[in-house]
Amino acid sequence: METITSSYNLFVDSSRSHTTGSKGDDFLVNLQDAGVHAGDGEHIRLNLENFSMAKNFSDVNVNNNHVLVRATVDGTNFLTNQEINLTKRNNKSVFDLAADFKDQMIAALNAMSSFGTVSLKANTLQPSSATVSTDNIIVFTLVYTGTQLTSAAKVYVQMFANESDSYELLGGDRIEGDISATSTDTSIDVSVSTTVKEITFTCRYPAQRSTMPFIYVRAPGVLNTNIETKGLKDNSDDHKSDTAHSDILGRVVVESSEWVQYTAQTGREFFLDIHQKQLNFLRLRLTDSHNRPIGRKTNTNTATGSGTEQSTLGNLNFSAVIRFDIVKRRTVQMLETERYQPNVPARFSSGIVNQLRNGKDTFGLAPGY
């Protein structure tokens, strides 16, 4: 049984901080003056009550826009590898995403110099427009002016999981591990014609405009009881179990192109039970589903834009309400029953117990009766 003995609301605005190293999406709060501490038999519980931030990051970003293209015309000698980086933007439809992927692929093959001039074959891009009914699977055929390719020619389109979530965005198979310059794995189907100068690219699954449906609010550095699955950890974190200790306080739905907002309904949706008795510092860090900074690589400050300080001097920040509950839990190790209080004053009591044996009056009777 739990009892809340006291509660505190912490109102957070991460746009400005006096703490060195604090950022708009990695905010440090000094709580020494707040006096958040628990007594004997008590613990501290953090609850995410409210969260709000402007969506100042693009759906296509550095965490999901990378594709590696490798090709050989004779089956032995590989041309220069080309890296595709999809345009960082918010696509209005899968058609816009497909058109960008097609344009980037044309540029990559043209840069290899062995295909001549590469262009799109008319009426082959699928989806064909933003208004048609579609299964969202991207398909297109490119034509080239160079020498006719033989059956030995291969084109590999590779999406490495540790590098990018582009396999989710475009609808391909991820390649496990770090990026490799010599791998011959492929994430989508590529068909090289031996009779006409055409190369057809077919993604294997439906594409999607974004790969980040949630923002995860984490509280690193506090000992707690939450757990998370391996997929929510850093991709490079190799642990044997499917689960691990978690610092996730809550997650917020990215439900519009302008704002990310959350308000608790019951007060117990997202919480952390903290083992320590006193909380002097609190770090609130925002990540995507793979524990990466929002829309950018680690050790950089800008998710979208030409500036370099979006999370420190710019507008990548949030506001939130965190409730601290001091929770007292009854345990079998401690006697917490109330002291017996007789309902008859001692001066009026005879001091002789006269009600025994399940209520039978035994006063004056011999033992055994």
C-alpha positions as YAML, in Angstrom:
chain: A
units: angstrom
residues:
- id: 1
  name: MET
  ca: [0.00, 0.00, 0.00]
- id: 2
  name: GLU
  ca: [1.30, 3.44, -0.96]
- id: 3
  name: THR
  ca: [0.63, 6.85, 0.48]
- id: 4
  name: ILE
  ca: [1.77, 10.14, -1.03]
- id: 5
  name: THR
  ca: [3.01, 12.28, 1.83]
- id: 6
  name: SER
  ca: [3.89, 15.37, -0.23]
- id: 7
  name: SER
  ca: [4.13, 16.58, -3.83]
- id: 8
  name: TYR
  ca: [6.04, 19.25, -5.75]
- id: 9
  name: ASN
  ca: [5.51, 20.60, -9.26]
- id: 10
  name: LEU
  ca: [8.63, 21.53, -11.24]
- id: 11
  name: PHE
  ca: [7.91, 23.90, -14.15]
- id: 12
  name: VAL
  ca: [10.62, 23.61, -16.80]
- id: 13
  name: ASP
  ca: [11.56, 26.01, -19.59]
- id: 14
  name: SER
  ca: [14.70, 24.76, -21.32]
- id: 15
  name: SER
  ca: [15.23, 27.83, -23.53]
- id: 16
  name: ARG
  ca: [17.66, 29.31, -21.00]
- id: 17
  name: SER
  ca: [19.83, 27.81, -18.28]
- id: 18
  name: HIS
  ca: [22.52, 28.94, -15.85]
- id: 19
  name: THR
  ca: [24.15, 25.49, -15.85]
- id: 20
  name: THR
  ca: [27.21, 24.98, -18.02]
- id: 21
  name: GLY
  ca: [26.67, 22.36, -20.73]
- id: 22
  name: SER
  ca: [22.89, 22.59, -20.65]
- id: 23
  name: LYS
  ca: [21.06, 22.62, -24.00]
- id: 24
  name: GLY
  ca: [17.50, 23.15, -25.15]
- id: 25
  name: ASP
  ca: [16.95, 19.41, -25.61]
- id: 26
  name: ASP
  ca: [19.47, 18.23, -22.99]
- id: 27
  name: PHE
  ca: [18.56, 20.32, -19.97]
- id: 28
  name: LEU
  ca: [20.25, 20.30, -16.55]
- id: 29
  name: VAL
  ca: [18.29, 21.45, -13.48]
- id: 30
  name: ASN
  ca: [19.98, 22.25, -10.18]
- id: 31
  name: LEU
  ca: [17.57, 21.13, -7.43]
- id: 32
  name: GLN
  ca: [19.73, 21.76, -4.37]
- id: 33
  name: ASP
  ca: [17.57, 24.68, -3.22]
- id: 34
  name: ALA
  ca: [14.32, 22.79, -3.82]
- id: 35
  name: GLY
  ca: [14.82, 20.25, -1.04]
- id: 36
  name: VAL
  ca: [13.41, 17.22, -2.86]
- id: 37
  name: HIS
  ca: [14.19, 14.37, -0.47]
- id: 38
  name: ALA
  ca: [12.53, 11.28, 0.98]
- id: 39
  name: GLY
  ca: [12.57, 10.03, 4.57]
- id: 40
  name: ASP
  ca: [12.70, 6.54, 6.06]
- id: 41
  name: GLY
  ca: [10.40, 4.12, 4.23]
- id: 42
  name: GLU
  ca: [9.85, 6.69, 1.46]
- id: 43
  name: HIS
  ca: [11.04, 7.16, -2.11]
- id: 44
  name: ILE
  ca: [10.81, 9.87, -4.79]
- id: 45
  name: ARG
  ca: [8.58, 9.41, -7.83]
- id: 46
  name: LEU
  ca: [8.91, 11.57, -10.97]
- id: 47
  name: ASN
  ca: [5.74, 12.01, -13.05]
- id: 48
  name: LEU
  ca: [5.53, 13.62, -16.50]
- id: 49
  name: GLU
  ca: [2.46, 15.86, -16.24]
- id: 50
  name: ASN
  ca: [2.81, 18.09, -19.30]
- id: 51
  name: PHE
  ca: [5.17, 18.55, -22.26]
- id: 52
  name: SER
  ca: [5.22, 20.98, -25.18]
- id: 53
  name: MET
  ca: [7.69, 21.97, -27.87]
- id: 54
  name: ALA
  ca: [7.65, 23.34, -31.39]
- id: 55
  name: LYS
  ca: [8.50, 20.80, -34.09]
- id: 56
  name: ASN
  ca: [11.61, 22.60, -35.25]
- id: 57
  name: PHE
  ca: [13.16, 19.54, -36.88]
- id: 58
  name: SER
  ca: [12.44, 17.92, -40.24]
- id: 59
  name: ASP
  ca: [10.96, 14.48, -40.83]
- id: 60
  name: VAL
  ca: [13.84, 13.61, -43.14]
- id: 61
  name: ASN
  ca: [17.05, 14.37, -41.30]
- id: 62
  name: VAL
  ca: [20.60, 13.16, -40.76]
- id: 63
  name: ASN
  ca: [19.36, 10.16, -38.75]
- id: 64
  name: ASN
  ca: [17.34, 8.67, -41.63]
- id: 65
  name: ASN
  ca: [18.53, 10.07, -44.96]
- id: 66
  name: HIS
  ca: [21.71, 8.11, -45.73]
- id: 67
  name: VAL
  ca: [22.00, 5.46, -48.48]
- id: 68
  name: LEU
  ca: [25.16, 3.90, -49.94]
- id: 69
  name: VAL
  ca: [25.25, 2.95, -53.64]
- id: 70
  name: ARG
  ca: [27.81, 0.48, -55.03]
- id: 71
  name: ALA
  ca: [28.07, -0.74, -58.62]
- id: 72
  name: THR
  ca: [30.15, -2.95, -60.90]
- id: 73
  name: VAL
  ca: [29.83, -3.28, -64.67]
- id: 74
  name: ASP
  ca: [31.90, -6.45, -65.04]
- id: 75
  name: GLY
  ca: [31.18, -8.25, -61.75]
- id: 76
  name: THR
  ca: [34.76, -7.82, -60.50]
- id: 77
  name: ASN
  ca: [35.84, -4.20, -60.45]
- id: 78
  name: PHE
  ca: [33.67, -1.81, -58.45]
- id: 79
  name: LEU
  ca: [33.11, 1.79, -59.40]
- id: 80
  name: THR
  ca: [33.56, 4.57, -56.86]
- id: 81
  name: ASN
  ca: [31.03, 4.22, -54.05]
- id: 82
  name: GLN
  ca: [28.46, 7.00, -53.88]
- id: 83
  name: GLU
  ca: [26.67, 8.21, -50.78]
- id: 84
  name: ILE
  ca: [23.10, 9.45, -51.12]
- id: 85
  name: ASN
  ca: [21.72, 11.93, -48.62]
- id: 86
  name: LEU
  ca: [18.02, 12.53, -49.07]
- id: 87
  name: THR
  ca: [16.94, 16.16, -48.82]
- id: 88
  name: LYS
  ca: [16.26, 17.22, -45.23]
- id: 89
  name: ARG
  ca: [12.67, 18.38, -45.32]
- id: 90
  name: ASN
  ca: [9.05, 17.56, -44.49]
- id: 91
  name: ASN
  ca: [7.56, 15.73, -47.47]
- id: 92
  name: LYS
  ca: [3.86, 16.31, -48.09]
- id: 93
  name: SER
  ca: [3.43, 12.83, -49.58]
- id: 94
  name: VAL
  ca: [5.30, 9.62, -50.36]
- id: 95
  name: PHE
  ca: [5.38, 10.80, -53.97]
- id: 96
  name: ASP
  ca: [7.61, 13.72, -52.92]
- id: 97
  name: LEU
  ca: [9.89, 11.29, -51.07]
- id: 98
  name: ALA
  ca: [10.03, 8.97, -54.11]
- id: 99
  name: ALA
  ca: [10.86, 11.86, -56.45]
- id: 100
  name: ASP
  ca: [13.71, 12.95, -54.18]
- id: 101
  name: PHE
  ca: [15.07, 9.39, -53.94]
- id: 102
  name: LYS
  ca: [14.93, 9.09, -57.73]
- id: 103
  name: ASP
  ca: [16.77, 12.39, -58.22]
- id: 104
  name: GLN
  ca: [19.48, 11.40, -55.74]
- id: 105
  name: MET
  ca: [19.94, 8.02, -57.43]
- id: 106
  name: ILE
  ca: [20.33, 9.67, -60.83]
- id: 107
  name: ALA
  ca: [23.00, 11.97, -59.42]
- id: 108
  name: ALA
  ca: [24.84, 9.02, -57.83]
- id: 109
  name: LEU
  ca: [24.94, 6.95, -61.06]
- id: 110
  name: ASN
  ca: [25.98, 9.98, -63.11]
- id: 111
  name: ALA
  ca: [28.87, 10.53, -60.66]
- id: 112
  name: MET
  ca: [30.16, 6.99, -61.34]
- id: 113
  name: SER
  ca: [30.92, 8.04, -64.95]
- id: 114
  name: SER
  ca: [30.44, 4.55, -66.44]
- id: 115
  name: PHE
  ca: [26.73, 4.81, -67.25]
- id: 116
  name: GLY
  ca: [26.91, 7.84, -69.50]
- id: 117
  name: THR
  ca: [23.99, 10.17, -68.90]
- id: 118
  name: VAL
  ca: [21.33, 8.77, -66.59]
- id: 119
  name: SER
  ca: [17.70, 9.94, -66.52]
- id: 120
  name: LEU
  ca: [14.23, 8.75, -65.54]
- id: 121
  name: LYS
  ca: [12.28, 6.62, -67.98]
- id: 122
  name: ALA
  ca: [8.99, 8.37, -68.62]
- id: 123
  name: ASN
  ca: [5.97, 7.33, -66.56]
- id: 124
  name: THR
  ca: [7.83, 4.79, -64.41]
- id: 125
  name: LEU
  ca: [7.92, 6.58, -61.06]
- id: 126
  name: GLN
  ca: [5.55, 5.08, -58.48]
- id: 127
  name: PRO
  ca: [3.67, 6.58, -56.74]
- id: 128
  name: SER
  ca: [3.04, 8.66, -59.84]
- id: 129
  name: SER
  ca: [1.55, 11.65, -58.00]
- id: 130
  name: ALA
  ca: [0.51, 12.84, -54.57]
- id: 131
  name: THR
  ca: [-3.19, 12.28, -55.27]
- id: 132
  name: VAL
  ca: [-3.37, 8.71, -56.64]
- id: 133
  name: SER
  ca: [-4.30, 5.62, -54.63]
- id: 134
  name: THR
  ca: [-1.11, 3.70, -53.93]
- id: 135
  name: ASP
  ca: [0.51, 1.02, -51.79]
- id: 136
  name: ASN
  ca: [3.36, 3.50, -51.07]
- id: 137
  name: ILE
  ca: [5.99, 1.14, -52.51]
- id: 138
  name: ILE
  ca: [8.57, 3.19, -54.43]
- id: 139
  name: VAL
  ca: [9.46, 1.95, -57.95]
- id: 140
  name: PHE
  ca: [11.25, 3.72, -60.79]
- id: 141
  name: THR
  ca: [13.28, 2.86, -63.89]
- id: 142
  name: LEU
  ca: [16.36, 4.78, -65.02]
- id: 143
  name: VAL
  ca: [17.79, 4.81, -68.53]
- id: 144
  name: TYR
  ca: [21.43, 5.46, -69.43]
- id: 145
  name: THR
  ca: [23.40, 6.32, -72.58]
- id: 146
  name: GLY
  ca: [26.58, 4.32, -71.87]
- id: 147
  name: THR
  ca: [27.56, 0.85, -73.07]
- id: 148
  name: GLN
  ca: [24.88, -1.85, -72.73]
- id: 149
  name: LEU
  ca: [25.34, -3.68, -69.42]
- id: 150
  name: THR
  ca: [25.63, -7.46, -69.26]
- id: 151
  name: SER
  ca: [24.44, -9.98, -66.69]
- id: 152
  name: ALA
  ca: [27.67, -9.41, -64.75]
- id: 153
  name: ALA
  ca: [26.68, -5.84, -63.91]
- id: 154
  name: LYS
  ca: [25.29, -5.23, -60.42]
- id: 155
  name: VAL
  ca: [23.99, -2.21, -58.52]
- id: 156
  name: TYR
  ca: [23.74, -2.44, -54.73]
- id: 157
  name: VAL
  ca: [21.59, -0.01, -52.74]
- id: 158
  name: GLN
  ca: [22.57, -0.31, -49.08]
- id: 159
  name: MET
  ca: [20.92, 1.02, -45.93]
- id: 160
  name: PHE
  ca: [23.02, 0.34, -42.82]
- id: 161
  name: ALA
  ca: [21.09, 0.27, -39.52]
- id: 162
  name: ASN
  ca: [23.90, 1.79, -37.43]
- id: 163
  name: GLU
  ca: [24.24, 4.69, -39.86]
- id: 164
  name: SER
  ca: [20.65, 5.63, -40.63]
- id: 165
  name: ASP
  ca: [16.97, 4.71, -40.47]
- id: 166
  name: SER
  ca: [16.61, 5.14, -44.22]
- id: 167
  name: TYR
  ca: [15.41, 1.53, -44.52]
- id: 168
  name: GLU
  ca: [12.31, 2.52, -42.53]
- id: 169
  name: LEU
  ca: [11.79, 5.70, -44.54]
- id: 170
  name: LEU
  ca: [12.16, 4.15, -48.01]
- id: 171
  name: GLY
  ca: [10.90, 0.63, -47.28]
- id: 172
  name: GLY
  ca: [13.97, -1.59, -47.51]
- id: 173
  name: ASP
  ca: [15.80, -4.27, -45.54]
- id: 174
  name: ARG
  ca: [18.29, -2.94, -43.01]
- id: 175
  name: ILE
  ca: [21.87, -4.14, -43.10]
- id: 176
  name: GLU
  ca: [23.10, -4.80, -39.58]
- id: 177
  name: GLY
  ca: [26.28, -3.24, -38.29]
- id: 178
  name: ASP
  ca: [28.33, -0.23, -39.27]
- id: 179
  name: ILE
  ca: [28.66, 1.05, -42.81]
- id: 180
  name: SER
  ca: [30.98, -1.06, -44.99]
- id: 181
  name: ALA
  ca: [32.69, 0.00, -48.20]
- id: 182
  name: THR
  ca: [33.00, -3.60, -49.45]
- id: 183
  name: SER
  ca: [29.63, -5.14, -48.59]
- id: 184
  name: THR
  ca: [27.52, -6.72, -51.35]
- id: 185
  name: ASP
  ca: [24.30, -6.86, -49.33]
- id: 186
  name: THR
  ca: [21.36, -4.95, -50.76]
- id: 187
  name: SER
  ca: [18.35, -3.32, -49.14]
- id: 188
  name: ILE
  ca: [16.06, -3.02, -52.18]
- id: 189
  name: ASP
  ca: [15.67, -4.91, -55.45]
- id: 190
  name: VAL
  ca: [17.66, -3.64, -58.43]
- id: 191
  name: SER
  ca: [17.13, -5.19, -61.87]
- id: 192
  name: VAL
  ca: [19.72, -4.50, -64.58]
- id: 193
  name: SER
  ca: [18.35, -5.23, -68.05]
- id: 194
  name: THR
  ca: [20.68, -7.01, -70.53]
- id: 195
  name: THR
  ca: [18.62, -6.12, -73.59]
- id: 196
  name: VAL
  ca: [17.80, -2.44, -73.12]
- id: 197
  name: LYS
  ca: [19.68, 0.29, -71.29]
- id: 198
  name: GLU
  ca: [17.47, 0.30, -68.22]
- id: 199
  name: ILE
  ca: [17.90, -0.22, -64.47]
- id: 200
  name: THR
  ca: [14.78, -0.71, -62.34]
- id: 201
  name: PHE
  ca: [14.76, 0.06, -58.62]
- id: 202
  name: THR
  ca: [11.99, -1.49, -56.49]
- id: 203
  name: CYS
  ca: [11.67, -0.92, -52.75]
- id: 204
  name: ARG
  ca: [10.48, -3.97, -50.84]
- id: 205
  name: TYR
  ca: [8.01, -2.40, -48.42]
- id: 206
  name: PRO
  ca: [5.76, 0.69, -48.19]
- id: 207
  name: ALA
  ca: [7.62, 3.94, -47.66]
- id: 208
  name: GLN
  ca: [6.78, 6.43, -44.90]
- id: 209
  name: ARG
  ca: [7.31, 10.17, -44.59]
- id: 210
  name: SER
  ca: [8.80, 10.06, -41.09]
- id: 211
  name: THR
  ca: [10.60, 7.59, -38.84]
- id: 212
  name: MET
  ca: [10.05, 9.38, -35.52]
- id: 213
  name: PRO
  ca: [6.45, 9.05, -34.25]
- id: 214
  name: PHE
  ca: [7.56, 9.72, -30.64]
- id: 215
  name: ILE
  ca: [9.98, 11.92, -28.74]
- id: 216
  name: TYR
  ca: [11.40, 10.15, -25.69]
- id: 217
  name: VAL
  ca: [11.93, 12.18, -22.53]
- id: 218
  name: ARG
  ca: [14.81, 10.65, -20.60]
- id: 219
  name: ALA
  ca: [16.21, 11.35, -17.13]
- id: 220
  name: PRO
  ca: [19.80, 10.03, -17.23]
- id: 221
  name: GLY
  ca: [21.71, 9.53, -14.01]
- id: 222
  name: VAL
  ca: [18.87, 8.59, -11.65]
- id: 223
  name: LEU
  ca: [18.58, 5.06, -10.27]
- id: 224
  name: ASN
  ca: [15.09, 3.78, -11.00]
- id: 225
  name: THR
  ca: [12.96, 0.70, -11.68]
- id: 226
  name: ASN
  ca: [11.99, 1.24, -15.34]
- id: 227
  name: ILE
  ca: [13.08, -1.13, -18.12]
- id: 228
  name: GLU
  ca: [13.27, -0.83, -21.90]
- id: 229
  name: THR
  ca: [13.87, -3.16, -24.84]
- id: 230
  name: LYS
  ca: [17.10, -3.29, -26.79]
- id: 231
  name: GLY
  ca: [15.62, -1.42, -29.75]
- id: 232
  name: LEU
  ca: [15.33, 1.74, -27.65]
- id: 233
  name: LYS
  ca: [19.01, 1.70, -26.74]
- id: 234
  name: ASP
  ca: [21.89, 2.97, -28.83]
- id: 235
  name: ASN
  ca: [22.31, 0.79, -31.94]
- id: 236
  name: SER
  ca: [25.94, 0.18, -31.07]
- id: 237
  name: ASP
  ca: [25.13, -0.91, -27.49]
- id: 238
  name: ASP
  ca: [25.62, -4.68, -27.49]
- id: 239
  name: HIS
  ca: [23.98, -6.34, -24.50]
- id: 240
  name: LYS
  ca: [22.80, -9.94, -24.38]
- id: 241
  name: SER
  ca: [19.37, -9.46, -22.83]
- id: 242
  name: ASP
  ca: [16.29, -8.20, -24.70]
- id: 243
  name: THR
  ca: [15.74, -5.64, -21.94]
- id: 244
  name: ALA
  ca: [17.87, -3.25, -19.90]
- id: 245
  name: HIS
  ca: [17.49, -0.65, -17.18]
- id: 246
  name: SER
  ca: [15.86, 2.44, -18.65]
- id: 247
  name: ASP
  ca: [16.10, 6.16, -18.02]
- id: 248
  name: ILE
  ca: [12.92, 6.89, -20.03]
- id: 249
  name: LEU
  ca: [10.54, 9.13, -18.09]
- id: 250
  name: GLY
  ca: [7.93, 9.22, -20.87]
- id: 251
  name: ARG
  ca: [7.28, 9.48, -24.57]
- id: 252
  name: VAL
  ca: [5.34, 12.14, -26.48]
- id: 253
  name: VAL
  ca: [3.52, 11.71, -29.79]
- id: 254
  name: VAL
  ca: [4.70, 13.85, -32.71]
- id: 255
  name: GLU
  ca: [1.14, 14.44, -33.84]
- id: 256
  name: SER
  ca: [1.44, 17.48, -36.10]
- id: 257
  name: SER
  ca: [3.88, 19.33, -38.30]
- id: 258
  name: GLU
  ca: [4.03, 22.28, -35.89]
- id: 259
  name: TRP
  ca: [3.78, 21.17, -32.23]
- id: 260
  name: VAL
  ca: [4.65, 18.21, -30.03]
- id: 261
  name: GLN
  ca: [2.38, 18.18, -26.97]
- id: 262
  name: TYR
  ca: [1.31, 15.89, -24.13]
- id: 263
  name: THR
  ca: [-0.90, 16.24, -21.05]
- id: 264
  name: ALA
  ca: [-1.33, 13.44, -18.51]
- id: 265
  name: GLN
  ca: [-4.85, 12.15, -17.96]
- id: 266
  name: THR
  ca: [-4.46, 10.14, -14.74]
- id: 267
  name: GLY
  ca: [-1.06, 11.24, -13.45]
- id: 268
  name: ARG
  ca: [0.35, 7.71, -13.60]
- id: 269
  name: GLU
  ca: [0.94, 7.19, -17.34]
- id: 270
  name: PHE
  ca: [4.67, 7.95, -17.26]
- id: 271
  name: PHE
  ca: [6.75, 7.93, -14.09]
- id: 272
  name: LEU
  ca: [10.09, 6.96, -12.55]
- id: 273
  name: ASP
  ca: [10.49, 5.54, -9.05]
- id: 274
  name: ILE
  ca: [13.90, 6.72, -7.84]
- id: 275
  name: HIS
  ca: [16.01, 4.70, -5.38]
- id: 276
  name: GLN
  ca: [18.01, 7.61, -4.02]
- id: 277
  name: LYS
  ca: [16.71, 9.57, -1.01]
- id: 278
  name: GLN
  ca: [17.66, 13.02, -2.24]
- id: 279
  name: LEU
  ca: [17.65, 14.54, -5.72]
- id: 280
  name: ASN
  ca: [20.10, 17.39, -6.22]
- id: 281
  name: PHE
  ca: [20.33, 17.44, -10.02]
- id: 282
  name: LEU
  ca: [17.91, 16.42, -12.74]
- id: 283
  name: ARG
  ca: [18.86, 16.00, -16.38]
- id: 284
  name: LEU
  ca: [16.08, 15.93, -18.99]
- id: 285
  name: ARG
  ca: [17.22, 14.73, -22.39]
- id: 286
  name: LEU
  ca: [15.13, 14.37, -25.56]
- id: 287
  name: THR
  ca: [15.92, 11.54, -27.99]
- id: 288
  name: ASP
  ca: [14.43, 9.55, -30.82]
- id: 289
  name: SER
  ca: [13.54, 5.86, -30.52]
- id: 290
  name: HIS
  ca: [17.21, 4.82, -30.84]
- id: 291
  name: ASN
  ca: [18.53, 7.11, -28.08]
- id: 292
  name: ARG
  ca: [19.97, 9.65, -30.53]
- id: 293
  name: PRO
  ca: [19.68, 13.44, -30.40]
- id: 294
  name: ILE
  ca: [16.67, 14.74, -32.28]
- id: 295
  name: GLY
  ca: [17.36, 15.11, -36.00]
- id: 296
  name: ARG
  ca: [21.13, 15.30, -35.70]
- id: 297
  name: LYS
  ca: [24.30, 13.43, -34.87]
- id: 298
  name: THR
  ca: [25.89, 13.36, -31.43]
- id: 299
  name: ASN
  ca: [28.12, 16.35, -30.56]
- id: 300
  name: THR
  ca: [26.25, 18.70, -32.91]
- id: 301
  name: ASN
  ca: [23.69, 21.33, -31.95]
- id: 302
  name: THR
  ca: [21.46, 21.84, -35.00]
- id: 303
  name: ALA
  ca: [18.69, 19.55, -36.25]
- id: 304
  name: THR
  ca: [17.41, 21.74, -39.09]
- id: 305
  name: GLY
  ca: [18.75, 24.96, -40.56]
- id: 306
  name: SER
  ca: [22.00, 26.59, -41.63]
- id: 307
  name: GLY
  ca: [23.00, 27.73, -38.12]
- id: 308
  name: THR
  ca: [25.13, 25.68, -35.77]
- id: 309
  name: GLU
  ca: [23.58, 26.49, -32.35]
- id: 310
  name: GLN
  ca: [19.90, 25.56, -32.64]
- id: 311
  name: SER
  ca: [19.83, 23.68, -29.32]
- id: 312
  name: THR
  ca: [21.92, 26.24, -27.42]
- id: 313
  name: LEU
  ca: [21.05, 29.68, -28.82]
- id: 314
  name: GLY
  ca: [18.23, 28.80, -31.21]
- id: 315
  name: ASN
  ca: [14.70, 27.45, -30.91]
- id: 316
  name: LEU
  ca: [15.19, 23.73, -30.28]
- id: 317
  name: ASN
  ca: [13.84, 23.65, -26.71]
- id: 318
  name: PHE
  ca: [10.82, 22.52, -24.70]
- id: 319
  name: SER
  ca: [8.65, 23.29, -21.71]
- id: 320
  name: ALA
  ca: [7.33, 20.70, -19.26]
- id: 321
  name: VAL
  ca: [5.76, 20.11, -15.88]
- id: 322
  name: ILE
  ca: [7.36, 17.39, -13.73]
- id: 323
  name: ARG
  ca: [5.62, 16.34, -10.51]
- id: 324
  name: PHE
  ca: [7.67, 14.96, -7.62]
- id: 325
  name: ASP
  ca: [5.74, 12.67, -5.29]
- id: 326
  name: ILE
  ca: [7.19, 11.57, -1.95]
- id: 327
  name: VAL
  ca: [5.74, 8.08, -1.64]
- id: 328
  name: LYS
  ca: [5.55, 6.11, 1.61]
- id: 329
  name: ARG
  ca: [5.06, 2.38, 1.25]
- id: 330
  name: ARG
  ca: [3.90, 0.05, 4.01]
- id: 331
  name: THR
  ca: [6.18, -2.97, 4.42]
- id: 332
  name: VAL
  ca: [6.16, -6.07, 6.63]
- id: 333
  name: GLN
  ca: [9.53, -5.13, 8.11]
- id: 334
  name: MET
  ca: [8.08, -2.25, 10.10]
- id: 335
  name: LEU
  ca: [5.29, -2.27, 12.70]
- id: 336
  name: GLU
  ca: [2.92, 0.49, 11.73]
- id: 337
  name: THR
  ca: [-0.28, -0.57, 13.58]
- id: 338
  name: GLU
  ca: [-1.74, 1.95, 16.00]
- id: 339
  name: ARG
  ca: [-1.20, 1.55, 19.75]
- id: 340
  name: TYR
  ca: [-4.20, -0.05, 21.52]
- id: 341
  name: GLN
  ca: [-6.46, 2.53, 23.09]
- id: 342
  name: PRO
  ca: [-8.95, 1.09, 25.64]
- id: 343
  name: ASN
  ca: [-12.44, 2.50, 25.37]
- id: 344
  name: VAL
  ca: [-13.02, 2.33, 29.16]
- id: 345
  name: PRO
  ca: [-10.87, 4.48, 31.45]
- id: 346
  name: ALA
  ca: [-8.62, 2.45, 33.72]
- id: 347
  name: ARG
  ca: [-10.25, 3.83, 36.93]
- id: 348
  name: PHE
  ca: [-13.58, 2.32, 35.89]
- id: 349
  name: SER
  ca: [-12.17, -1.03, 34.89]
- id: 350
  name: SER
  ca: [-12.18, -4.01, 37.31]
- id: 351
  name: GLY
  ca: [-8.96, -5.29, 35.83]
- id: 352
  name: ILE
  ca: [-10.44, -8.80, 35.66]
- id: 353
  name: VAL
  ca: [-10.99, -10.37, 32.28]
- id: 354
  name: ASN
  ca: [-14.47, -11.81, 32.34]
- id: 355
  name: GLN
  ca: [-15.10, -12.54, 28.71]
- id: 356
  name: LEU
  ca: [-13.23, -15.57, 27.46]
- id: 357
  name: ARG
  ca: [-13.96, -18.78, 25.56]
- id: 358
  name: ASN
  ca: [-15.61, -17.14, 22.56]
- id: 359
  name: GLY
  ca: [-17.78, -14.84, 24.63]
- id: 360
  name: LYS
  ca: [-18.86, -17.22, 27.39]
- id: 361
  name: ASP
  ca: [-18.99, -15.62, 30.84]
- id: 362
  name: THR
  ca: [-16.54, -17.63, 32.98]
- id: 363
  name: PHE
  ca: [-16.39, -15.36, 36.05]
- id: 364
  name: GLY
  ca: [-16.64, -17.40, 39.27]
- id: 365
  name: LEU
  ca: [-16.43, -20.77, 37.51]
- id: 366
  name: ALA
  ca: [-13.86, -23.41, 38.31]
- id: 367
  name: PRO
  ca: [-11.15, -24.02, 35.76]
- id: 368
  name: GLY
  ca: [-12.34, -26.16, 32.87]
- id: 369
  name: TYR
  ca: [-15.97, -24.96, 33.07]
...
